Amino acid sequence: MFLALKLFCVVATAFTTASASNILNVKPFRIDLESEIPRLKSLIKNTRLPAKDLYPAAGLDKGLPLDSLRQLQTDWLENFDWGTQQAALNEFSHYTVVIEGQTVHFVHEKSKDPGAIPVILLHGWPGSFHEFSPIIKPLTESWTSNAGKNVSYNVVVPSLPGFVFSSPPPANWTMDDTARIFNTLMTDVLGYSTYAIHGTDWGSVPAYTLYSSFNLTVRAAQLVFIPFLAPSPEEIAANNITLSDIQKVAEQRSIDWGTTDQGYFTEQTTKPNDIGLALYDNPVGQLAWIAGLMKRASDPRAGTPPSVLDNTAILTSVSLYYLTDSFPILYAPLLFSQYEYNPAFWPEEYIAKIGNLVSYKVHDFGGHFAGLDNPPALIEDIREMGLYFKA
Ligand SMILES: *[C@@H]1O[C@H](CO)[C@@H](O)[C@H](O)[C@H]1NC(C)=O
Ligand SMILES: *[C@@H]1O[C@H](CO)[C@@H](O)[C@H](O)[C@H]1NC(C)=O
Ligand SMILES: *[C@@H]1O[C@H](CO)[C@@H](O)[C@H](O)[C@H]1NC(C)=O
Ligand SMILES: *[C@@H]1O[C@H](CO)[C@@H](O)[C@H](O)[C@H]1NC(C)=O
């Protein structure tokens, strides 16, 4: 499981405490970080990298290889244009609202279809609303299933508290608090009495809380990650569950991740100040910390179609982080998709125990960042949820 690195956050701002309604000031928002770029570029340019890789033959096993970092550093300086990325992100309608004292940033893209289903998409770490860029507009468009049902969405993508343009929460904040304010966002702020949900990585924590505890308003869920420990191979075998070849790849990824890729997690969970302060004003350092992880957790074919997870996508993610300082009985249908290279694996039999599972799919392309790793498949997954949605 990935974890929020809280220190990559904006400096806390004092907000007036909530009004009677607890919701203040829905405001249109535009991203405007251009003035920060000259300083960012000079920091990138003046960062000296070692001459020699200590583990030249290790691939990604020892972390991001020096050559990859050098290439990304060069791309960031010479080929990456923040203005272009910012303009693309600003094509979405952004807003901020203050709920229970927290500033919540969100994208809200409405469908032209009056029957569109409201859906909230919850991102993880290291990610942001940007993870969903390739799928937001397609989901607003009408799609017709083989049986002739039309599905389209009014898409809401909030930034989790502490991420990019959402304010950092107080130290006692929990994911239940996040779930509650996101339910307020969908219902009281945006006026949707019922809605559907998609969640990945860290965002699957509030997504599952919303699914399990707010079932009067959350009427369908589609997840690609769940906030429960992945079962061990021994446990899967003991339960006589047989796996397809793609599921075996995913199971092996899950085992490998659990044994050799928990370093960042332990560090961020136990000593966030050490890594947070070390990397705070060090963009190339943030790049090294995040890019290796993005490469390891995504499909090895990243950057080739249908994946759009190339160096530009990595640099946009890292730029956003740097520049913004930043088992009850359930009735709503649950859909789950296992992407082959997602480094956490749950067989259908496990997902079926945590909700009203109506669809379990295995995709033979894609990793941890489904919105970037395989956008067409995630669009298909989320559209399929629309077939089960009952307001
Ligand atoms: C679906 O949309 C198409 C095109 O807009 C329309 O012709 C059709 O009647 C719709 N079907 C249903 C079941 O609403
Ligand atoms: C959490 O901390 C905030 C201030 O940092 C405080 O106002 C609030 O009462 C605390 N909440 C709980 C449940 O302790
Ligand atoms: C698995 O299969 C074995 C052999 O058929 C059987 O003895 C065992 O009870 C099964 N375990 C479960 C959990 O169904
Ligand atoms: C919500 O879940 C509870 C059990 O946790 C169930 O009794 C209730 O019927 C569910 N509501 C809906 C609308 O599905």
Short mmCIF file of C-alpha atoms and ligand atoms in Angstrom, two decimals:
data_model
loop_
_atom_site.label_atom_id
_atom_site.label_comp_id
_atom_site.label_asym_id
_atom_site.label_seq_id
_atom_site.Cartn_x
_atom_site.Cartn_y
_atom_site.Cartn_z
CA MET A 1 0.00 0.00 0.00
CA PHE A 2 1.22 3.43 -0.87
CA LEU A 3 1.12 6.16 1.67
CA ALA A 4 0.75 9.90 1.56
CA LEU A 5 4.00 11.73 2.03
CA LYS A 6 2.51 14.52 4.01
CA LEU A 7 5.46 16.82 3.83
CA PHE A 8 4.99 17.42 0.12
CA CYS A 9 2.19 19.71 1.09
CA VAL A 10 1.26 23.30 1.01
CA VAL A 11 2.01 25.28 4.12
CA ALA A 12 -1.00 25.30 6.42
CA THR A 13 -3.29 28.26 5.95
CA ALA A 14 -5.54 29.49 8.70
CA PHE A 15 -9.16 29.05 7.77
CA THR A 16 -12.06 30.56 9.55
CA THR A 17 -13.98 27.82 11.26
CA ALA A 18 -16.95 26.44 9.47
CA SER A 19 -20.16 28.36 9.23
CA ALA A 20 -23.48 26.91 10.31
CA SER A 21 -23.60 24.85 7.13
CA ASN A 22 -19.95 23.76 7.51
CA ILE A 23 -19.38 24.50 3.83
CA LEU A 24 -17.81 27.69 2.66
CA ASN A 25 -16.99 29.35 -0.59
CA VAL A 26 -17.22 27.15 -3.65
CA LYS A 27 -14.84 28.98 -5.96
CA PRO A 28 -13.63 28.35 -9.49
CA PHE A 29 -9.92 27.57 -9.46
CA ARG A 30 -7.16 27.71 -12.04
CA ILE A 31 -3.68 26.28 -11.71
CA ASP A 32 -1.10 29.04 -12.00
CA LEU A 33 2.37 27.97 -10.94
CA GLU A 34 4.34 29.58 -13.78
CA SER A 35 6.08 32.04 -11.48
CA GLU A 36 7.74 29.13 -9.65
CA ILE A 37 9.26 27.65 -12.80
CA PRO A 38 12.48 29.71 -13.13
CA ARG A 39 13.51 28.76 -9.60
CA LEU A 40 12.55 25.12 -10.16
CA LYS A 41 14.61 25.01 -13.36
CA SER A 42 17.63 26.51 -11.68
CA LEU A 43 17.43 23.93 -8.87
CA ILE A 44 17.14 21.09 -11.40
CA LYS A 45 20.02 22.48 -13.46
CA ASN A 46 22.32 22.96 -10.48
CA THR A 47 21.75 19.48 -9.04
CA ARG A 48 24.91 17.48 -9.49
CA LEU A 49 24.52 13.74 -9.97
CA PRO A 50 27.22 11.17 -9.21
CA ALA A 51 29.45 10.22 -12.14
CA LYS A 52 29.04 6.51 -11.61
CA ASP A 53 26.10 4.18 -10.80
CA LEU A 54 27.02 1.97 -7.84
CA TYR A 55 24.70 -0.77 -9.12
CA PRO A 56 25.03 -0.55 -12.91
CA ALA A 57 23.53 -3.97 -13.57
CA ALA A 58 20.67 -3.85 -11.07
CA GLY A 59 17.91 -2.47 -13.30
CA LEU A 60 15.19 -1.13 -10.99
CA ASP A 61 16.09 -3.60 -8.20
CA LYS A 62 18.19 -1.16 -6.17
CA GLY A 63 15.94 1.82 -6.90
CA LEU A 64 15.94 4.22 -9.84
CA PRO A 65 19.07 3.69 -11.99
CA LEU A 66 21.33 6.73 -12.30
CA ASP A 67 20.94 6.79 -16.10
CA SER A 68 17.16 7.01 -15.80
CA LEU A 69 17.43 9.86 -13.32
CA ARG A 70 19.88 11.69 -15.57
CA GLN A 71 17.52 11.27 -18.53
CA LEU A 72 14.58 12.54 -16.49
CA GLN A 73 16.63 15.50 -15.23
CA THR A 74 17.51 16.38 -18.84
CA ASP A 75 13.90 15.93 -19.98
CA TRP A 76 12.65 18.10 -17.13
CA LEU A 77 15.02 20.91 -18.15
CA GLU A 78 14.95 20.66 -21.92
CA ASN A 79 11.89 18.79 -23.13
CA PHE A 80 9.26 19.25 -20.46
CA ASP A 81 7.17 22.39 -20.68
CA TRP A 82 5.21 23.12 -17.52
CA GLY A 83 3.08 25.71 -19.36
CA THR A 84 1.82 23.04 -21.77
CA GLN A 85 0.99 20.61 -18.95
CA GLN A 86 -0.64 23.33 -16.88
CA ALA A 87 -2.79 24.43 -19.84
CA ALA A 88 -3.86 20.80 -20.37
CA LEU A 89 -4.78 20.43 -16.68
CA ASN A 90 -6.64 23.76 -16.79
CA GLU A 91 -8.89 22.40 -19.54
CA PHE A 92 -10.77 20.72 -16.71
CA SER A 93 -13.15 22.77 -14.56
CA HIS A 94 -11.46 23.13 -11.17
CA TYR A 95 -12.97 24.40 -7.94
CA THR A 96 -12.14 24.72 -4.29
CA VAL A 97 -14.53 24.56 -1.37
CA VAL A 98 -14.03 24.73 2.38
CA ILE A 99 -15.61 21.80 4.23
CA GLU A 100 -15.17 21.44 8.00
CA GLY A 101 -12.28 23.88 7.81
CA GLN A 102 -10.43 21.96 5.08
CA THR A 103 -9.91 23.47 1.65
CA VAL A 104 -10.82 20.76 -0.85
CA HIS A 105 -9.69 21.12 -4.44
CA PHE A 106 -11.68 19.19 -7.04
CA VAL A 107 -12.30 18.82 -10.74
CA HIS A 108 -15.94 18.67 -11.79
CA GLU A 109 -16.66 17.77 -15.40
CA LYS A 110 -20.30 17.38 -16.33
CA SER A 111 -21.77 15.25 -19.07
CA LYS A 112 -24.16 16.74 -21.63
CA ASP A 113 -26.43 13.78 -20.89
CA PRO A 114 -29.13 14.71 -18.35
CA GLY A 115 -29.18 11.08 -17.12
CA ALA A 116 -25.45 11.03 -16.33
CA ILE A 117 -24.39 9.19 -13.16
CA PRO A 118 -22.35 11.22 -10.66
CA VAL A 119 -19.01 9.49 -9.94
CA ILE A 120 -16.15 10.42 -7.63
CA LEU A 121 -12.63 9.18 -8.51
CA LEU A 122 -10.14 8.89 -5.63
CA HIS A 123 -6.40 8.92 -6.40
CA GLY A 124 -3.48 7.56 -4.38
CA TRP A 125 0.20 8.21 -3.66
CA PRO A 126 2.36 9.03 -5.56
CA GLY A 127 -0.45 10.49 -7.58
CA SER A 128 -3.02 13.23 -7.74
CA PHE A 129 -6.09 14.16 -9.78
CA HIS A 130 -3.63 14.16 -12.71
CA GLU A 131 -3.67 10.34 -12.62
CA PHE A 132 -7.20 10.47 -14.04
CA SER A 133 -6.53 13.04 -16.80
CA PRO A 134 -6.88 10.53 -19.66
CA ILE A 135 -10.22 9.17 -18.47
CA ILE A 136 -12.18 12.21 -17.24
CA LYS A 137 -13.52 13.51 -20.56
CA PRO A 138 -14.26 10.05 -22.07
CA LEU A 139 -16.32 9.17 -18.98
CA THR A 140 -18.52 12.24 -19.50
CA GLU A 141 -19.38 11.00 -23.01
CA SER A 142 -22.27 8.65 -23.59
CA TRP A 143 -21.41 4.99 -24.10
CA THR A 144 -23.93 2.36 -25.10
CA SER A 145 -23.58 -1.19 -23.78
CA ASN A 146 -24.28 -4.25 -25.93
CA ALA A 147 -27.68 -4.47 -24.26
CA GLY A 148 -28.42 -0.88 -25.32
CA LYS A 149 -28.06 0.85 -21.97
CA ASN A 150 -26.49 4.34 -22.13
CA VAL A 151 -23.89 5.21 -19.52
CA SER A 152 -22.22 8.57 -18.96
CA TYR A 153 -20.86 10.33 -15.92
CA ASN A 154 -20.64 13.66 -14.17
CA VAL A 155 -17.06 13.23 -13.01
CA VAL A 156 -15.73 14.60 -9.71
CA VAL A 157 -12.03 14.22 -8.89
CA PRO A 158 -11.02 15.71 -5.53
CA SER A 159 -7.46 16.03 -4.30
CA LEU A 160 -7.08 14.08 -1.05
CA PRO A 161 -6.39 16.30 2.00
CA GLY A 162 -2.73 17.34 1.95
CA PHE A 163 -2.30 16.64 -1.76
CA VAL A 164 -1.58 19.39 -4.30
CA PHE A 165 -4.27 22.09 -3.90
CA SER A 166 -6.20 20.57 -0.97
CA SER A 167 -5.06 21.92 2.39
CA PRO A 168 -3.03 19.70 4.75
CA PRO A 169 -5.27 18.21 7.45
CA PRO A 170 -4.57 18.45 11.19
CA ALA A 171 -2.43 15.67 12.69
CA ASN A 172 -5.47 13.90 14.17
CA TRP A 173 -7.20 13.63 10.78
CA THR A 174 -8.18 10.11 9.68
CA MET A 175 -9.32 8.54 6.43
CA ASP A 176 -12.84 8.34 7.94
CA ASP A 177 -12.77 12.13 8.10
CA THR A 178 -11.74 12.21 4.43
CA ALA A 179 -14.62 9.88 3.52
CA ARG A 180 -17.08 12.08 5.41
CA ILE A 181 -16.01 15.36 3.78
CA PHE A 182 -16.03 13.75 0.32
CA ASN A 183 -19.59 12.54 0.95
CA THR A 184 -20.43 16.14 1.93
CA LEU A 185 -18.78 17.33 -1.29
CA MET A 186 -20.91 15.03 -3.44
CA THR A 187 -24.20 15.56 -1.59
CA ASP A 188 -24.37 18.96 0.12
CA VAL A 189 -21.93 20.86 -2.10
CA LEU A 190 -22.70 19.40 -5.53
CA GLY A 191 -26.26 18.28 -4.83
CA TYR A 192 -25.99 14.65 -5.93
CA SER A 193 -28.23 12.57 -3.69
CA THR A 194 -26.62 9.31 -4.87
CA TYR A 195 -23.38 8.60 -6.68
CA ALA A 196 -20.85 5.97 -7.77
CA ILE A 197 -17.21 5.69 -6.72
CA HIS A 198 -13.84 4.57 -8.06
CA GLY A 199 -10.76 4.27 -5.86
CA THR A 200 -7.14 3.29 -6.20
CA ASP A 201 -4.20 2.90 -3.81
CA TRP A 202 -4.47 5.26 -0.80
CA GLY A 203 -7.75 6.56 -2.27
CA SER A 204 -9.20 3.06 -1.89
CA VAL A 205 -9.24 3.64 1.89
CA PRO A 206 -11.87 6.43 1.88
CA ALA A 207 -13.47 4.76 -1.18
CA TYR A 208 -14.08 1.57 0.80
CA THR A 209 -15.28 3.52 3.84
CA LEU A 210 -17.74 5.38 1.61
CA TYR A 211 -18.85 2.10 0.04
CA SER A 212 -19.33 0.35 3.38
CA SER A 213 -20.56 3.18 5.62
CA PHE A 214 -22.34 5.61 3.29
CA ASN A 215 -24.37 3.06 1.36
CA LEU A 216 -27.45 5.27 1.20
CA THR A 217 -25.58 7.66 -1.06
CA VAL A 218 -22.86 5.45 -2.62
CA ARG A 219 -24.79 3.14 -4.93
CA ALA A 220 -21.97 1.38 -6.82
CA ALA A 221 -18.19 1.04 -6.45
CA GLN A 222 -15.41 0.08 -8.84
CA LEU A 223 -12.03 -0.52 -7.24
CA VAL A 224 -8.60 -1.53 -8.48
CA PHE A 225 -7.06 -1.74 -5.00
CA ILE A 226 -8.54 -2.49 -1.58
CA PRO A 227 -7.34 -1.43 1.87
CA PHE A 228 -6.86 -4.99 3.09
CA LEU A 229 -3.70 -7.04 3.27
CA ALA A 230 -3.22 -9.14 0.14
CA PRO A 231 -3.47 -12.88 1.02
CA SER A 232 -0.28 -14.98 0.95
CA PRO A 233 0.20 -17.64 -1.75
CA GLU A 234 -0.04 -20.30 0.97
CA GLU A 235 -3.40 -18.98 2.07
CA ILE A 236 -4.66 -18.82 -1.51
CA ALA A 237 -3.51 -22.40 -2.12
CA ALA A 238 -5.02 -23.62 1.17
CA ASN A 239 -8.36 -22.23 0.03
CA ASN A 240 -8.13 -24.25 -3.19
CA ILE A 241 -8.26 -21.13 -5.34
CA THR A 242 -6.81 -21.71 -8.78
CA LEU A 243 -5.25 -18.80 -10.61
CA SER A 244 -5.04 -17.91 -14.29
CA ASP A 245 -1.62 -17.16 -15.80
CA ILE A 246 -2.19 -13.40 -15.56
CA GLN A 247 -3.31 -13.76 -11.94
CA LYS A 248 -0.10 -15.71 -11.26
CA VAL A 249 1.94 -12.78 -12.61
CA ALA A 250 -0.03 -10.42 -10.34
CA GLU A 251 0.46 -12.77 -7.37
CA GLN A 252 4.23 -12.84 -7.96
CA ARG A 253 4.29 -9.02 -8.23
CA SER A 254 2.44 -8.87 -4.93
CA ILE A 255 4.96 -11.20 -3.27
CA ASP A 256 7.96 -9.30 -4.67
CA TRP A 257 6.52 -5.94 -3.64
CA GLY A 258 5.87 -7.21 -0.12
CA THR A 259 9.40 -8.51 0.31
CA THR A 260 11.58 -5.97 -1.49
CA ASP A 261 9.60 -2.76 -1.91
CA GLN A 262 8.41 -1.73 1.52
CA GLY A 263 11.30 0.63 2.25
CA TYR A 264 9.54 3.80 1.14
CA PHE A 265 6.43 2.76 3.07
CA THR A 266 8.23 2.12 6.36
CA GLU A 267 10.17 5.36 5.99
CA GLN A 268 7.13 7.50 5.18
CA THR A 269 4.98 5.88 7.85
CA THR A 270 7.46 6.03 10.69
CA LYS A 271 9.72 9.04 9.99
CA PRO A 272 7.93 11.35 7.56
CA ASN A 273 10.00 14.32 8.72
CA ASP A 274 13.30 12.74 7.72
CA ILE A 275 12.38 12.12 4.12
CA GLY A 276 10.00 15.08 3.91
CA LEU A 277 12.57 17.61 5.05
CA ALA A 278 15.40 15.98 3.09
CA LEU A 279 13.44 16.31 -0.15
CA TYR A 280 11.42 19.44 0.60
CA ASP A 281 13.33 21.85 -1.65
CA ASN A 282 15.07 19.23 -3.73
CA PRO A 283 13.12 18.56 -6.93
CA VAL A 284 15.63 16.09 -8.38
CA GLY A 285 15.59 14.28 -5.02
CA GLN A 286 11.79 14.07 -5.14
CA LEU A 287 12.09 12.81 -8.69
CA ALA A 288 14.49 10.04 -7.64
CA TRP A 289 12.21 9.04 -4.74
CA ILE A 290 9.02 8.97 -6.82
CA ALA A 291 10.11 8.01 -10.36
CA GLY A 292 11.71 4.72 -9.31
CA LEU A 293 8.57 3.76 -7.46
CA MET A 294 6.32 4.77 -10.37
CA LYS A 295 8.42 2.68 -12.73
CA ARG A 296 8.46 -0.34 -10.40
CA ALA A 297 4.73 -0.23 -9.68
CA SER A 298 3.54 0.26 -13.25
CA ASP A 299 3.37 -2.13 -16.17
CA PRO A 300 6.88 -2.85 -17.53
CA ARG A 301 5.48 -1.79 -20.91
CA ALA A 302 4.74 1.70 -19.50
CA GLY A 303 4.83 4.43 -22.13
CA THR A 304 3.75 2.15 -24.99
CA PRO A 305 0.04 2.05 -25.96
CA PRO A 306 -2.37 1.86 -24.30
CA SER A 307 -0.16 3.22 -21.47
CA VAL A 308 0.40 6.98 -21.39
CA LEU A 309 2.74 6.70 -18.41
CA ASP A 310 5.83 8.18 -20.06
CA ASN A 311 8.49 10.56 -18.72
CA THR A 312 6.19 13.54 -19.30
CA ALA A 313 3.51 11.95 -17.08
CA ILE A 314 6.11 11.22 -14.37
CA LEU A 315 7.48 14.77 -14.58
CA THR A 316 3.99 16.27 -14.42
CA SER A 317 3.29 14.22 -11.27
CA VAL A 318 6.53 15.22 -9.63
CA SER A 319 6.20 18.86 -10.72
CA LEU A 320 2.74 19.00 -9.14
CA TYR A 321 4.08 17.59 -5.87
CA TYR A 322 7.08 19.90 -5.81
CA LEU A 323 5.24 23.02 -6.91
CA THR A 324 2.40 22.63 -4.42
CA ASP A 325 4.65 21.77 -1.50
CA SER A 326 2.63 19.23 -0.88
CA PHE A 327 -17.59 -6.56 6.98
CA PRO A 328 -20.99 -5.68 7.13
CA ILE A 329 -23.76 -6.78 4.73
CA LEU A 330 -23.62 -4.46 1.78
CA TYR A 331 -26.07 -4.18 -0.99
CA ALA A 332 -24.51 -1.73 -3.42
CA PRO A 333 -22.77 -3.48 -6.32
CA LEU A 334 -18.97 -3.69 -6.15
CA LEU A 335 -16.74 -4.15 -9.19
CA PHE A 336 -13.06 -4.99 -8.98
CA SER A 337 -10.31 -5.08 -11.58
CA GLN A 338 -6.94 -6.72 -11.15
CA TYR A 339 -4.28 -5.21 -13.43
CA GLU A 340 -1.55 -7.71 -14.29
CA TYR A 341 1.37 -5.65 -12.97
CA ASN A 342 -0.34 -4.04 -9.98
CA PRO A 343 1.98 -5.07 -7.14
CA ALA A 344 -0.89 -6.22 -4.93
CA PHE A 345 -3.10 -9.16 -5.74
CA TRP A 346 -6.51 -10.29 -4.48
CA PRO A 347 -8.33 -13.29 -5.97
CA GLU A 348 -12.01 -12.93 -6.74
CA GLU A 349 -12.87 -15.18 -3.77
CA TYR A 350 -11.42 -12.55 -1.39
CA ILE A 351 -13.06 -9.53 -2.97
CA ALA A 352 -16.38 -11.39 -2.88
CA LYS A 353 -16.15 -11.45 0.94
CA ILE A 354 -15.95 -7.68 1.34
CA GLY A 355 -18.92 -6.58 -0.70
CA ASN A 356 -21.62 -7.39 -3.19
CA LEU A 357 -19.17 -8.35 -5.93
CA VAL A 358 -20.85 -8.28 -9.32
CA SER A 359 -17.79 -8.14 -11.54
CA TYR A 360 -14.18 -9.28 -11.12
CA LYS A 361 -11.93 -8.65 -14.07
CA VAL A 362 -8.30 -9.37 -14.83
CA HIS A 363 -6.53 -7.10 -17.32
CA ASP A 364 -3.45 -8.34 -19.19
CA PHE A 365 -1.98 -4.84 -19.47
CA GLY A 366 -1.46 -2.26 -16.75
CA GLY A 367 -0.02 -1.79 -13.29
CA HIS A 368 -0.65 0.30 -10.22
CA PHE A 369 -1.61 3.53 -12.00
CA ALA A 370 -4.54 2.24 -14.05
CA GLY A 371 -5.62 5.71 -15.22
CA LEU A 372 -2.20 6.18 -16.86
CA ASP A 373 -1.14 2.54 -17.28
CA ASN A 374 -4.18 1.48 -19.27
CA PRO A 375 -6.73 4.29 -19.67
CA PRO A 376 -9.02 2.46 -22.14
CA ALA A 377 -9.40 -0.48 -19.73
CA LEU A 378 -10.18 1.77 -16.77
CA ILE A 379 -12.74 3.70 -18.83
CA GLU A 380 -14.33 0.33 -19.70
CA ASP A 381 -14.30 -0.74 -16.02
CA ILE A 382 -15.92 2.45 -14.81
CA ARG A 383 -18.50 2.38 -17.61
CA GLU A 384 -19.39 -1.18 -16.66
CA MET A 385 -20.17 0.10 -13.14
CA GLY A 386 -22.81 2.33 -14.73
CA LEU A 387 -24.70 -0.79 -15.83
CA TYR A 388 -25.20 -1.71 -12.17
CA PHE A 389 -25.83 1.77 -10.79
CA LYS A 390 -29.27 2.31 -9.29
CA ALA A 391 -29.86 5.78 -7.89
C1 LIG B 1 -29.04 5.91 -25.97
O1 LIG B 1 -28.53 7.00 -26.66
C2 LIG B 1 -28.83 6.95 -28.06
C3 LIG B 1 -28.09 8.09 -28.75
O2 LIG B 1 -28.11 9.25 -28.00
C4 LIG B 1 -30.37 7.06 -28.21
O3 LIG B 1 -30.70 7.01 -29.57
C5 LIG B 1 -31.00 5.90 -27.48
O4 LIG B 1 -32.41 6.02 -27.51
C6 LIG B 1 -30.54 5.85 -26.02
N1 LIG B 1 -31.00 4.60 -25.42
C7 LIG B 1 -31.63 4.55 -24.26
C8 LIG B 1 -31.99 3.18 -23.77
O5 LIG B 1 -31.89 5.55 -23.61
C1 LIG B 2 -8.13 17.63 15.96
O1 LIG B 2 -7.25 18.73 16.01
C2 LIG B 2 -7.87 19.98 15.79
C3 LIG B 2 -6.84 21.08 15.76
O2 LIG B 2 -5.60 20.67 15.37
C4 LIG B 2 -8.88 20.25 16.90
O3 LIG B 2 -9.55 21.47 16.65
C5 LIG B 2 -9.91 19.12 16.93
O4 LIG B 2 -10.78 19.29 18.02
C6 LIG B 2 -9.21 17.77 17.03
N1 LIG B 2 -10.23 16.73 16.86
C7 LIG B 2 -10.32 15.69 17.66
C8 LIG B 2 -11.41 14.70 17.34
O5 LIG B 2 -9.56 15.50 18.59
C1 LIG B 3 -9.17 -28.06 -0.42
O1 LIG B 3 -9.17 -29.31 -1.08
C2 LIG B 3 -8.77 -30.37 -0.26
C3 LIG B 3 -8.65 -31.63 -1.12
O2 LIG B 3 -9.83 -31.80 -1.89
C4 LIG B 3 -9.77 -30.52 0.88
O3 LIG B 3 -9.35 -31.56 1.77
C5 LIG B 3 -9.83 -29.23 1.66
O4 LIG B 3 -10.83 -29.30 2.66
C6 LIG B 3 -10.13 -28.07 0.73
N1 LIG B 3 -10.00 -26.81 1.49
C7 LIG B 3 -10.93 -25.86 1.46
C8 LIG B 3 -10.66 -24.66 2.30
O5 LIG B 3 -11.95 -25.96 0.79
C1 LIG B 4 -26.90 -0.34 3.82
O1 LIG B 4 -26.28 -1.34 4.57
C2 LIG B 4 -27.07 -1.86 5.61
C3 LIG B 4 -26.26 -2.90 6.36
O2 LIG B 4 -24.99 -2.42 6.64
C4 LIG B 4 -28.34 -2.49 5.05
O3 LIG B 4 -29.16 -2.92 6.11
C5 LIG B 4 -29.08 -1.44 4.22
O4 LIG B 4 -30.19 -2.04 3.59
C6 LIG B 4 -28.17 -0.87 3.17
N1 LIG B 4 -28.86 0.19 2.46
C7 LIG B 4 -28.98 0.20 1.14
C8 LIG B 4 -29.71 1.37 0.57
O5 LIG B 4 -28.51 -0.66 0.42
#
